[in-house]
C-alpha positions as a printed Julia matrix, in Angstrom:
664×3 Matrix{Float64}:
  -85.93   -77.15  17.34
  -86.17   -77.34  13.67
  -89.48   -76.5   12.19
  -90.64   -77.0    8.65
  -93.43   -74.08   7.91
  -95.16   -73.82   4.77
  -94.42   -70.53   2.64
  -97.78   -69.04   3.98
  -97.06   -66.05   5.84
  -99.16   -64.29   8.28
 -101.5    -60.74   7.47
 -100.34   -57.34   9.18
 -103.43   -57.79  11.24
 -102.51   -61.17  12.34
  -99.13   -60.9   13.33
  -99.94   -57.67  15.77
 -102.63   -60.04  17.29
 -100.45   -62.45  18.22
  -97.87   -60.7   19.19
  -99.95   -58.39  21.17
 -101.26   -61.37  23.51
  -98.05   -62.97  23.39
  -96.23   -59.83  24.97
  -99.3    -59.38  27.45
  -98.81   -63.33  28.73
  -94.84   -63.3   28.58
  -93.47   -60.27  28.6
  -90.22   -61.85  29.63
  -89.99   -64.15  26.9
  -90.75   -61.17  24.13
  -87.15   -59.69  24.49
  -85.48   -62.54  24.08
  -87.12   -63.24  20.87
  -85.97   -62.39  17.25
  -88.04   -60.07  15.76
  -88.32   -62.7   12.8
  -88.77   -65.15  15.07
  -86.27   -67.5   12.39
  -87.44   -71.36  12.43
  -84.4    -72.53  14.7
  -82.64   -69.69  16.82
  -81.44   -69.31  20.78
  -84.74   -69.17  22.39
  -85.92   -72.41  21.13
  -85.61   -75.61  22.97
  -87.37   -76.06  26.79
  -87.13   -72.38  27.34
  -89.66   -72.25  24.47
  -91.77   -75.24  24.77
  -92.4    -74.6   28.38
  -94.52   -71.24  26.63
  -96.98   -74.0   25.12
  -99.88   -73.51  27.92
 -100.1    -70.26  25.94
 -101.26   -71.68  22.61
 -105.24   -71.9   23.41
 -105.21   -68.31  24.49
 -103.37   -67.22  21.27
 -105.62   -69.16  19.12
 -108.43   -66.94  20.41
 -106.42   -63.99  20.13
 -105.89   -64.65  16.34
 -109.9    -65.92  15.81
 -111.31   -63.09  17.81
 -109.5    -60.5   15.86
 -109.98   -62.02  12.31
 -112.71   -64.36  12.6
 -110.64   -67.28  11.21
 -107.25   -68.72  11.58
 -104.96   -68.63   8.33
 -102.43   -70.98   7.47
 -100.19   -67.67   7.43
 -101.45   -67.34  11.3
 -101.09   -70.53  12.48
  -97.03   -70.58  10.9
  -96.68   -68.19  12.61
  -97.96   -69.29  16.01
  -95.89   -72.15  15.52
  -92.72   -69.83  14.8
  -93.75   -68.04  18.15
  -94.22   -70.49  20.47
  -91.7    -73.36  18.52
  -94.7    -75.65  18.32
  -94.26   -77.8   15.25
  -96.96   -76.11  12.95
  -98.79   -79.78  12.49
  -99.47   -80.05  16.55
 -100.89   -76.36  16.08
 -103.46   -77.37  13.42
 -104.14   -79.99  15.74
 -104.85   -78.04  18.1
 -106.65   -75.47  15.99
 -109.19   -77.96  14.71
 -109.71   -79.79  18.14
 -112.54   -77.0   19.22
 -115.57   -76.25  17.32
 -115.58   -72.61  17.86
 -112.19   -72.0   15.75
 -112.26   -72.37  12.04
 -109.38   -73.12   9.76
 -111.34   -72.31   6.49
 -112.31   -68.73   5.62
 -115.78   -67.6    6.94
 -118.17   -64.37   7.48
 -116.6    -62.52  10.53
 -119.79   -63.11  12.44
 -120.89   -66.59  13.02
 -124.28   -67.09  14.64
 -124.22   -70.21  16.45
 -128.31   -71.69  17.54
 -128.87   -73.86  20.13
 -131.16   -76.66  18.33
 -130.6    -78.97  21.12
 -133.11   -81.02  23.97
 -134.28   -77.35  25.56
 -133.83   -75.17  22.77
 -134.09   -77.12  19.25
 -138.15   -77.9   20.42
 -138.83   -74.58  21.56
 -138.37   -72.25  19.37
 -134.87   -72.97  18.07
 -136.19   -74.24  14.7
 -137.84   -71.1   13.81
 -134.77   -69.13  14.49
 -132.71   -71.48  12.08
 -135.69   -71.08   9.24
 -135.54   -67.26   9.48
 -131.16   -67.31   9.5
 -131.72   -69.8    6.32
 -133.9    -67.21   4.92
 -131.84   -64.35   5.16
 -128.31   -65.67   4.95
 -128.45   -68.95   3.52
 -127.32   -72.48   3.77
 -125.88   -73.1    7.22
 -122.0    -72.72   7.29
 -122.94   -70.69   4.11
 -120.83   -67.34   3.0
 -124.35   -65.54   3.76
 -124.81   -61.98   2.46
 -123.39   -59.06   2.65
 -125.57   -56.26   4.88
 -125.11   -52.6    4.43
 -122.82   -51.23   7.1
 -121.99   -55.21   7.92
 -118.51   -55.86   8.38
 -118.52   -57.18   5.26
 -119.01   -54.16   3.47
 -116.2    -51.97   5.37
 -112.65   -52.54   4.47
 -111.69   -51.27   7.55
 -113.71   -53.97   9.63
 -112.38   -57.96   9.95
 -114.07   -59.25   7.01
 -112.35   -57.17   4.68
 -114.41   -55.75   1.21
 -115.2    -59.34  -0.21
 -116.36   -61.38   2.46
 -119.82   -61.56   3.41
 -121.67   -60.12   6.99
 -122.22   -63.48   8.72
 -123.33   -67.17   8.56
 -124.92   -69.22  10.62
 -124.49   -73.05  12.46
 -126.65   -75.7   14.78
 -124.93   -75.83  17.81
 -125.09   -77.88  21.34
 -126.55   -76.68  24.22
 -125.48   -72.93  24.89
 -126.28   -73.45  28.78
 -128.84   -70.79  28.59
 -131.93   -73.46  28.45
 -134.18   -71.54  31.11
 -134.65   -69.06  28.25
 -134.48   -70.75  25.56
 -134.23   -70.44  22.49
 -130.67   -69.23  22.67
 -127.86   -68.07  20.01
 -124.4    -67.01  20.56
 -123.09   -64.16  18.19
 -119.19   -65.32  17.32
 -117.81   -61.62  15.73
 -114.67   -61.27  15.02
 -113.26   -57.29  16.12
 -116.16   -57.12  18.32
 -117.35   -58.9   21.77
 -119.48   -62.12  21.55
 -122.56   -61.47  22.76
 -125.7    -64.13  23.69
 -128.88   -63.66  22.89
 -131.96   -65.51  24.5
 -134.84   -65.78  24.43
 -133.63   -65.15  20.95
 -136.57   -64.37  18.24
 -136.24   -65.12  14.45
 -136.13   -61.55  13.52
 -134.11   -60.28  16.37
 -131.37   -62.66  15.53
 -131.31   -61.6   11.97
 -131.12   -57.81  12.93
 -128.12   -58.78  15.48
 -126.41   -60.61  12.73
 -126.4    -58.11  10.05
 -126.4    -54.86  12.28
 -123.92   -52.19  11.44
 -119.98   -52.81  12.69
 -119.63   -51.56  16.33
 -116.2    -51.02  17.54
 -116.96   -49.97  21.03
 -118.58   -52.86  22.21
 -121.76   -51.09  22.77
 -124.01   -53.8   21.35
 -122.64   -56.12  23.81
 -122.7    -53.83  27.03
 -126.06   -53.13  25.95
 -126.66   -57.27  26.02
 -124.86   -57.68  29.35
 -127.29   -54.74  30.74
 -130.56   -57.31  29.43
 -129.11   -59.97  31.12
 -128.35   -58.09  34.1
 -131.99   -57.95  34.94
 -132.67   -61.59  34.39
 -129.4    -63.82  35.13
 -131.52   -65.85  37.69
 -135.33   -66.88  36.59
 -135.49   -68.56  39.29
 -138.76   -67.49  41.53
 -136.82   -68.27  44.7
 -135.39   -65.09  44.95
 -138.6    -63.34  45.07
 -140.37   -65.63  47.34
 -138.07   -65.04  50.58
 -136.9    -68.83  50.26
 -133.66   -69.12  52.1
 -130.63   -69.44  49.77
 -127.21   -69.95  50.57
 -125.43   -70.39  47.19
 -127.54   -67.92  44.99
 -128.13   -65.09  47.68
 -125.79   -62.49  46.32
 -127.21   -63.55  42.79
 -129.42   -60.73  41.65
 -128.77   -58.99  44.61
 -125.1    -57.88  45.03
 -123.92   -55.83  41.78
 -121.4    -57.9   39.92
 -119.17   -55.54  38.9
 -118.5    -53.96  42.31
 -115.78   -55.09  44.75
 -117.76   -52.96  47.52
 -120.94   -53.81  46.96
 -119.61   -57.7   47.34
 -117.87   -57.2   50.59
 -120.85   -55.15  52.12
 -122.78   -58.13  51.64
 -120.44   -60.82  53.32
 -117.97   -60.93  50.82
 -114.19   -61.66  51.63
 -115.52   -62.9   55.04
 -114.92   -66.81  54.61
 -110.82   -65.47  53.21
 -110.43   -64.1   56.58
 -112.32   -66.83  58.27
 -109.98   -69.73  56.55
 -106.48   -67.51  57.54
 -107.99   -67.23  61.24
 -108.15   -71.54  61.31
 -105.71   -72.57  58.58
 -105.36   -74.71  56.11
 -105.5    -77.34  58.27
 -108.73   -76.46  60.31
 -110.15   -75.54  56.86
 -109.73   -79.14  55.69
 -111.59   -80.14  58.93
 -114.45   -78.32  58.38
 -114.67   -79.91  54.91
 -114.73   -82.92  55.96
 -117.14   -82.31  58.98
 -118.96   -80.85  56.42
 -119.09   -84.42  54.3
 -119.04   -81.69  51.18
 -118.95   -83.5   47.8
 -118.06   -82.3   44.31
 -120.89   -80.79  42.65
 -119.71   -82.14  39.27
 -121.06   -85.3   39.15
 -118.48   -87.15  40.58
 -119.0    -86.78  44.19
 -115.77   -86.83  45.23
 -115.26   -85.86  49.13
 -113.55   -81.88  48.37
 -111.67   -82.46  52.17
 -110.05   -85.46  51.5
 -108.79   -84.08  47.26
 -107.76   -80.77  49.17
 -105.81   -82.73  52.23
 -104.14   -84.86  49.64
 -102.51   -81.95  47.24
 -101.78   -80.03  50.67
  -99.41   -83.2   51.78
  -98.06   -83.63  48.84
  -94.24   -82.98  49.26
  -94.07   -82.47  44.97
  -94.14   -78.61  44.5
  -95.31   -76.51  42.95
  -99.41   -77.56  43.92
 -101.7    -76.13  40.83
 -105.31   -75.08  41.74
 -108.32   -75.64  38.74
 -111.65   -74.75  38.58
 -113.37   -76.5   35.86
 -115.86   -74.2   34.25
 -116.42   -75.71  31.39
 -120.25   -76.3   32.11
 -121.13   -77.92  28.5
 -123.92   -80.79  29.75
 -126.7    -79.88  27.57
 -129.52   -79.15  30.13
 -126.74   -77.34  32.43
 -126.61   -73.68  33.41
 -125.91   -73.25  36.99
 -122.55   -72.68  36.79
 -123.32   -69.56  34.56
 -125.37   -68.29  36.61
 -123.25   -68.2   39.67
 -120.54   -66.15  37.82
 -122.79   -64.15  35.98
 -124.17   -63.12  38.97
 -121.89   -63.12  41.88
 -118.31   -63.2   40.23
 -115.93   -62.16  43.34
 -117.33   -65.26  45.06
 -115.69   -67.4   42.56
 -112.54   -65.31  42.86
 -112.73   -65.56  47.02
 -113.15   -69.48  46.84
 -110.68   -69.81  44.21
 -108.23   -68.07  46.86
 -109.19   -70.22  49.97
 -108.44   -73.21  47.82
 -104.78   -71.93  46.99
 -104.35   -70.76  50.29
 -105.46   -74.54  51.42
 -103.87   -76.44  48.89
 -100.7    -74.51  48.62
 -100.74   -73.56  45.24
  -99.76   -69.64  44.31
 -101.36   -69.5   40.8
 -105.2    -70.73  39.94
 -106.53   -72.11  36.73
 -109.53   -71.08  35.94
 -111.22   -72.77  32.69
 -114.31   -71.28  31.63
 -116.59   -72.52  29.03
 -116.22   -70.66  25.81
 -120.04   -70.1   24.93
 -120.07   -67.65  27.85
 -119.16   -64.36  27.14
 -120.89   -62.43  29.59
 -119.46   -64.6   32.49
 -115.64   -64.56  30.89
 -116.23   -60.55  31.1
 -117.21   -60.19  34.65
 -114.87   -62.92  35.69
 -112.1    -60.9   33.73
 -113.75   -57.78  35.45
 -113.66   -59.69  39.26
 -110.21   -60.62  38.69
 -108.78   -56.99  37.51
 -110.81   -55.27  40.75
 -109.34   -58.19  43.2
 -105.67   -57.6   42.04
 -106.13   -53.99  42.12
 -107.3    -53.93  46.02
 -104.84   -56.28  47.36
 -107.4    -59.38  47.63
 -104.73   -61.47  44.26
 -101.17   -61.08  44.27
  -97.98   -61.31  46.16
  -99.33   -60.58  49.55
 -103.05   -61.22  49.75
 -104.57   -59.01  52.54
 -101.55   -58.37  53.61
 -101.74   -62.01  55.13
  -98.33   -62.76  53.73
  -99.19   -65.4   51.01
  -99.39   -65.28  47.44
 -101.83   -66.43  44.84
 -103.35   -64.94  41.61
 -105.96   -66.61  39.03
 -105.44   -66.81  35.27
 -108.35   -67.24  33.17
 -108.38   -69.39  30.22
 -111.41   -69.58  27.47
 -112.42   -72.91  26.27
 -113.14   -72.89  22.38
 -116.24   -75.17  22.15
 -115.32   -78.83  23.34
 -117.17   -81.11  25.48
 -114.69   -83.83  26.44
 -112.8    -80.48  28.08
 -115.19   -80.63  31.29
 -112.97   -84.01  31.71
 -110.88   -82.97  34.54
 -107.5    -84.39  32.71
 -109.18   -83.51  29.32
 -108.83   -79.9   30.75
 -105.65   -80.07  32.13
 -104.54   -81.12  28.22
 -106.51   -77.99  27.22
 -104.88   -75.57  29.33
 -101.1    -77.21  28.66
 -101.59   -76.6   24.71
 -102.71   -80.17  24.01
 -105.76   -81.13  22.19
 -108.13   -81.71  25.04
 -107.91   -85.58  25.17
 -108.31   -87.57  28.56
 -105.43   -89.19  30.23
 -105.92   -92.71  31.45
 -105.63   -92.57  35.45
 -104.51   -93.75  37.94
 -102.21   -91.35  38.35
 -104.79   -89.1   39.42
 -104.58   -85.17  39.25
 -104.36   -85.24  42.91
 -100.55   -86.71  42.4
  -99.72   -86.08  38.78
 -101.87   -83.13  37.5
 -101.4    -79.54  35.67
  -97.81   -79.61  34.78
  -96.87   -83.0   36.22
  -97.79   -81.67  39.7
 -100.1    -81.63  42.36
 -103.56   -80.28  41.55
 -106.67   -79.48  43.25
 -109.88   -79.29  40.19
 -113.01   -78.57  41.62
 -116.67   -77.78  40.21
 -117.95   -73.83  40.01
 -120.7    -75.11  42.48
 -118.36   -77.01  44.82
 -116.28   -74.07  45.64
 -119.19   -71.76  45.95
 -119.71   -74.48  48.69
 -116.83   -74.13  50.59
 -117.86   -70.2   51.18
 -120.91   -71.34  52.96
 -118.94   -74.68  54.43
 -116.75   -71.67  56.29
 -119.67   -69.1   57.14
 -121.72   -71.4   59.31
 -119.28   -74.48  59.92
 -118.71   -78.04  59.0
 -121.15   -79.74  61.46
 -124.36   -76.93  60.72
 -123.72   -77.65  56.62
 -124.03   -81.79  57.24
 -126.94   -81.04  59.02
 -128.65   -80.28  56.18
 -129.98   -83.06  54.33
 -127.74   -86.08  55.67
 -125.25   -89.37  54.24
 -123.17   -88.27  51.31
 -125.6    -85.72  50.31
 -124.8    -82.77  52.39
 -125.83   -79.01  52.31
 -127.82   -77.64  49.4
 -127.89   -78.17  45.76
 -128.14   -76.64  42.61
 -130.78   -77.78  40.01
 -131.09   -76.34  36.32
 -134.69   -76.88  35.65
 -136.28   -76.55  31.65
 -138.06   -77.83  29.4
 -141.88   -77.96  29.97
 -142.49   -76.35  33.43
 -143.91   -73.14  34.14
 -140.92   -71.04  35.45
 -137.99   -72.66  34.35
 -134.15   -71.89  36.26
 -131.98   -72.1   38.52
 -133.17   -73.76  41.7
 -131.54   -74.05  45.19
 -133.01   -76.57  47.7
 -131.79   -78.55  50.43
 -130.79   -82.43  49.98
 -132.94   -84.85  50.71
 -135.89   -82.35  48.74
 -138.11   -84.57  46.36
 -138.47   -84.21  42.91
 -142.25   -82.99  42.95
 -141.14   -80.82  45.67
 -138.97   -78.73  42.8
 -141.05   -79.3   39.96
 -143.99   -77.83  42.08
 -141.38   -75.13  43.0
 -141.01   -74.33  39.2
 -144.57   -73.53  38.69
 -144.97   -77.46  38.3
 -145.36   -79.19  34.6
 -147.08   -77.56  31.3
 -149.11   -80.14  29.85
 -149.24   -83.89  31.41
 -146.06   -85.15  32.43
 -144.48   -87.75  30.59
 -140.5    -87.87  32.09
 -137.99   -86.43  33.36
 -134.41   -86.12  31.84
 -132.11   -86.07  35.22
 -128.73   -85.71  35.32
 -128.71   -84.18  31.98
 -127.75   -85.87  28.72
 -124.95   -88.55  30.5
 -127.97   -88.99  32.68
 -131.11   -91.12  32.68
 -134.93   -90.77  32.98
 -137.21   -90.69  35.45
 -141.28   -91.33  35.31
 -144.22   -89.93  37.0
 -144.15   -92.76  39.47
 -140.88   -92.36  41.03
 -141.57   -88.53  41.52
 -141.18   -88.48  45.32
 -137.73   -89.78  44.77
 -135.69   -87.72  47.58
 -132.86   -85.64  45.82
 -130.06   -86.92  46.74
 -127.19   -89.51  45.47
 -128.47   -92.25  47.85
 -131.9    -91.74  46.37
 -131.24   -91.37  42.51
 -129.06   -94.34  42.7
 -132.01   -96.38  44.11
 -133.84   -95.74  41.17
 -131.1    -96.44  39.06
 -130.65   -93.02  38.07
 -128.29   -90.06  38.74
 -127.92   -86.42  39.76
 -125.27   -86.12  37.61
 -124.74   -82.09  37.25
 -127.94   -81.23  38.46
 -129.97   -81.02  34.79
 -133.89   -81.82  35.2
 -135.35   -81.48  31.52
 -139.44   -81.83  32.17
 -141.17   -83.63  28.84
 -145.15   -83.37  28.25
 -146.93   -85.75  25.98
 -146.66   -83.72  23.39
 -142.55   -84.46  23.26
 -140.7    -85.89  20.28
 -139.11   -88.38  22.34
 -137.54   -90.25  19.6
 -136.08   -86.88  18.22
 -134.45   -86.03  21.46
 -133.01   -89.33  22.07
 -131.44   -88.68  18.43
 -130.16   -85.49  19.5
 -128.41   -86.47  22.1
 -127.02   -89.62  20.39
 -125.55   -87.11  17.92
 -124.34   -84.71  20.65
 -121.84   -87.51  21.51
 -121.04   -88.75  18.4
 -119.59   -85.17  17.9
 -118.31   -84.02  21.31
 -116.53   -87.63  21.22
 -112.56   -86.58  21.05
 -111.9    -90.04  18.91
 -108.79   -91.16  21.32
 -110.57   -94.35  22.18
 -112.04   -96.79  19.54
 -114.87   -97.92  21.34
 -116.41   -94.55  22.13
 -115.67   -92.73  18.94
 -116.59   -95.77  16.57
 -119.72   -96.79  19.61
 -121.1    -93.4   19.27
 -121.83   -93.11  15.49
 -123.27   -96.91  15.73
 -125.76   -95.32  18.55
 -126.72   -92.51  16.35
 -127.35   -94.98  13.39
 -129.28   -97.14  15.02
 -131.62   -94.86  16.86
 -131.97   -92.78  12.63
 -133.01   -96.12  11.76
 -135.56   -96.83  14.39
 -136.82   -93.09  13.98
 -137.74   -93.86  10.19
 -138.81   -97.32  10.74
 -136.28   -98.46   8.76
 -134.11  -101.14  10.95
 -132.24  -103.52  10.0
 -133.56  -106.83  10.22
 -136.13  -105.73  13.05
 -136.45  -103.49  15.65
 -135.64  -106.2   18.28
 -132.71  -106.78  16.5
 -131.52  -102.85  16.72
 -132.15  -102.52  20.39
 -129.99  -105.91  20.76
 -126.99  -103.99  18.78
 -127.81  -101.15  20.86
 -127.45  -102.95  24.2
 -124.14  -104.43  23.4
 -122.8   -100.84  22.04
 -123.88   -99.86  25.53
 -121.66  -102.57  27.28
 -118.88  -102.28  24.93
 -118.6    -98.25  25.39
 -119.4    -98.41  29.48
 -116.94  -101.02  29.89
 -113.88  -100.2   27.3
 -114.07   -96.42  26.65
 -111.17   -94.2   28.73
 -113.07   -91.62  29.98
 -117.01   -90.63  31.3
 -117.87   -89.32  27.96
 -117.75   -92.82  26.61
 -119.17   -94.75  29.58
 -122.65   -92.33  29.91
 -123.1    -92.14  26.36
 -125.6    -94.64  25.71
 -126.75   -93.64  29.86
 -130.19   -91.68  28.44
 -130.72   -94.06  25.48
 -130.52   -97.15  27.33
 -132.34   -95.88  30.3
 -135.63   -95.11  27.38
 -135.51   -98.54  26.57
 -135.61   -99.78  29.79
 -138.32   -97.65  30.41
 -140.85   -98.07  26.96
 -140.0    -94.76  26.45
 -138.86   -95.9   22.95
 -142.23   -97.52  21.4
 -142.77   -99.82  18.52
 -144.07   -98.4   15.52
 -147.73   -99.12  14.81
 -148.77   -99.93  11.66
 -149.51   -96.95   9.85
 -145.82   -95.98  10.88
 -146.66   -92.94  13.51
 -145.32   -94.54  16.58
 -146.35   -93.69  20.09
 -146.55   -90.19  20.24
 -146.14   -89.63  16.62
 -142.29   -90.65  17.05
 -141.56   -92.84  14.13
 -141.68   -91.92  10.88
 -140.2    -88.32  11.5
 -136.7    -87.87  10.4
 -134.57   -85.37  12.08
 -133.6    -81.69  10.83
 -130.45   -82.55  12.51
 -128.64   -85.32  11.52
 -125.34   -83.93  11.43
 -125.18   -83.02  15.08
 -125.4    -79.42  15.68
 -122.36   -79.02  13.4
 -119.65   -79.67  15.95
């Protein structure tokens, strides 16, 4: 393959990142390589290209060491992998947590969105202006800062950090949250994050041994489930390891049932296993509801080898956290499910695509993984059963569209994370052109408890399509927000009475997050479940219940969320990525009292963007996009301006901080 590179050439620094990770992902392929890696030589061609899936994982290598990718860097990524250098800035720019243009090594990214922006996430973003700047600025320069030690990744002249909005950072039951992006040093999260306690995290002096984020992992440790449940005796099935078992300990995990449901699944086999499943009537936890038996069955038949196994962990619904929290806090359970489904399915090797924004997950996942392989439970012969399988991990880099199950698959081939149009389905054409089983985080947590009491006992609980128990990520104005577990069939009131019930009066409910809809006081003894959501014309969606009091900005939020998909929107398909923008522009003109013609005439244009992007977009991202907007107007929940201008609730007239959509 011929390649035409520009003359930019890559730093010392940069070329022993990348060729670290590349010899730690293919060690086989490093020998064969030139050491100059020349722009056509003998290990081009499919040989090279079929080294691709290992572009994502090298961009991060390069980012987290410098803090930015080069033109220099990316050549040479392109020289490496013989990706034509254009498809790698493609790539590059495609996520919104890798940066193309020089910037401070540390990049503090605040959550200003639904949960966050409203409660406290503004004040955070006023003391970060303060003290560093304009967001996206060059910031200043701290003593001790990387930017003052030529040894650290900034280098003498650039400055200690900068600062950007950001979408939901999935840690909403404590909000407000920031992520700290440092370059030489581990992420860290911070939340509830305080204006002053951010600063000092941005600007605090270079640490090289990763103490500042063990020290963060040991304050989360404490507190990675708020949820009350777990002090009240309620019985739990998915979260009863979670802040109970310690995460980091392969013994501590198998003393308390761990490992248990690998042995059970080898004692029936796969096809017993697929039984139980469907006994079970388990659905995907995802939002899509898809019957997990009948996805597994299918990839098991398939005569096309070799089968690929997924879990999709990129968890980016604003409003969405449960996912975290299971991996956070029980990590080897992932790993154990992960290996029933490739025992199952048939597939040797698992996929597992976690959300970028979660660095304290990707380390104890990383840690799971490393302790599994050691002790027989990954490998060539798993428990000395006499089957294979092993996990890789791969780190999303800030995109949305990626927790589209083909959008993924893209991701983790070396694409830009763009959906495929289907039929064919992953089930039949997949990762690779092959097979592939992609469940949900929650879904395969599932299939643990599926195999510890049997298919029949887990459809007993709650009944139809809406089997076993179910995850809820409750915020916003409620007394104890978290993670929730309850049975099917549970009502609403039921769980916002378990979370300490509303602050304030009531005013909605957000469910189903921001693809979903809302719900009012009224319909409160709706029965959780898909049969009963979709009787009130809303949706469980991935299990996001944002409470609002009277005091909400209701027009503000709708606004944020319009923008929130105007940005996440990958821009494949015209009618989502030119549908979007129109959304956002019509609800900024509504919030300033400023539409066009009237305000009849705006909620007209905004109905017909609605049909347009359900019925013509590719993907879900485009269909649910105007899901929460349109379901406010069917509701009131959008009111006309009075006549001084200060709409219900004092809604119109205020114009967003935000109009740019949290900078993605």
């Amino acid at each position: 393959m011929d390649l035409h590179l520009s003359s930019a050439e890559p730093s010392t620094s940069e070329r022993e990142a990348v060729d670290a990770a590349f010899a730690a992902l293919a060690p086989a392929a490093v020998e064969a390589a030139a050491a100059d890696r020349p722009t056509r030589s003998a290990h081009a061609g499919h040989a090279a290209r079929s080294r691709r899936h290992l572009l994502l994982p090298l961009l991060h290598a390069v980012h987290d060491a410098e803090g930015w990718l080069s033109e220099g860097a990316l050549n040479h990524l392109a020289r490496t992998l013989q990706v034509p250098p254009a498809e790698v800035y493609g790539v590059a720019t495609f996520y919104a947590m890798f940066s193309v243009e020089p910037r401070a090594p540390r990049v503090v990214h605040v959550c200003d969105d639904v949960a966050c922006g409203p409660n406290g996430g503004e004040e955070v973003v006023a003391a970060l202006a303060g003290a560093l700047g304009p967001s996206g600025g060059a910031g200043e320069a701290a003593d001790g800062a990387p930017g003052d030690d030529p040894a650290g990744p900034g280098g003498p002249d650039r400055p200690a950090a900068c600062w950007v909005r950001s979408p939901c950072l999935g840690l909403c039951e404590r909000a407000p949250a920031v992520l700290h992006q440092r370059a030489g040093e581990p992420d860290l999260s911070q939340a509830p994050a305080t204006p002053d306690g951010t600063v000092e995290a941005a600007t605090a002096p270079f640490d090289t041994t990763g103490d500042q984020a063990s020290a963060a992992d040991d304050a989360f440790a404490d507190t990675a489930v708020s949820a009350p449940q777990t002090r009240t005796g309620a019985h739990l099935r998915l979260l009863r390891r979670v802040g109970v078992v310690d995460p980091g300990s392969l013994d501590d995990y198998r003393s308390r049932g761990g490992y248990a449901g690998l042995r059970r699944a080898i004692e029936l086999g796969p096809t017993r296993v697929i039984a139980e499943l469907k006994d079970a009537s388990l659905t995907g936890r995802g939002g899509a509801a898809f019957p997990t038996g009948v996805k597994w069955e299918g990839v098991a038949q398939s005569p096309e080898r070799p089968h690929h196994l997924v879990c999709n962990a990129d968890e980016s619904e604003p409003g969405t956290f449960k996912d975290r929290v299971l991996m956070e806090g029980d990590p080897f359970g992932l790993v154990e499910s992960m290996t029933i489904a490739g025992y199952v399915t048939g597939a040797t090797v698992g996929h597992l695509y976690i959300r970028g924004e979660y660095p304290l997950a990707t380390r104890r996942l990383q840690d799971a993984i490393s302790a599994a392989r050691a002790r027989g439970y990954l490998g060539e012969d798993v428990m000395g059963e006499g089957f294979a399988f092993d996990l890789e991990l791969r780190r999303g880099a800030g995109a949305y569209i990626c927790g589209e199950e083909t959008a993924l698959l893209e991701s983790i081939e070396g694409y830009r994370g763009e959906p495929r149009n289907k039929p064919p389905f992953p089930a039949t054409v997949g990762l690779f052109g092959k097979p592939t089983a992609i469940n949900n985080v929650e879904t395969l947590y599932d299939v643990l408890e599926v195999l510890n009491i049997g298919g029949q006992a887990f459809a007993a609980v709650g009944g139809g399509r809406s089997t076993g128990s179910k995850l809820f990520c409750v915020s916003g104005a409620v007394g104890a927000p978290g993670v929730y577990e309850v049975d099917f069939g549970t009502t609403l009131r039921e769980l916002l009475e378990l979370a300490g019930g509303a602050r304030g009066e009531l005013r909605t409910v957000l469910l189903g997050g921001a693809a979903g809809g809302f719900v009012m006081p009224a319909d409160l003894d709706v029965p959780l479940t898909l049969e009963g959501a979709r009787d009130i014309g809303a949706t469980l969606g991935s299990g996001v219940v944002l409470v609002f009091d009277e005091a909400a900005d209701l027009s503000r939020t709708l606004r944020r969320i319009a923008a929130f998909f105007r940005d996440e929107s990958c821009g494949q398909c015209v009618p989502c990525r030119v549908g979007t923008v129109r959304q956002e522009e019509a609800l900024a003109r509504l919030e300033r009292d400023a539409p066009i013609g009237s305000r009849e005439t705006e909620l007209a244009l905004l109905d017909d963007l609605a049909r347009v992007m359900r019925d013509a977009s590719i993907c879900g991202l485009g269909q649910t996009a105007p899901a929460a907007v349109m379901s406010a107007i069917d509701l009131g929940l959008i009111a006309a301006p009075s006549r001084n201008g200060a709409g219900h609730g004092g809604e119109a007239g205020h114009t967003s901080t935000n109009g740019h959509g949290g900078g993605r």
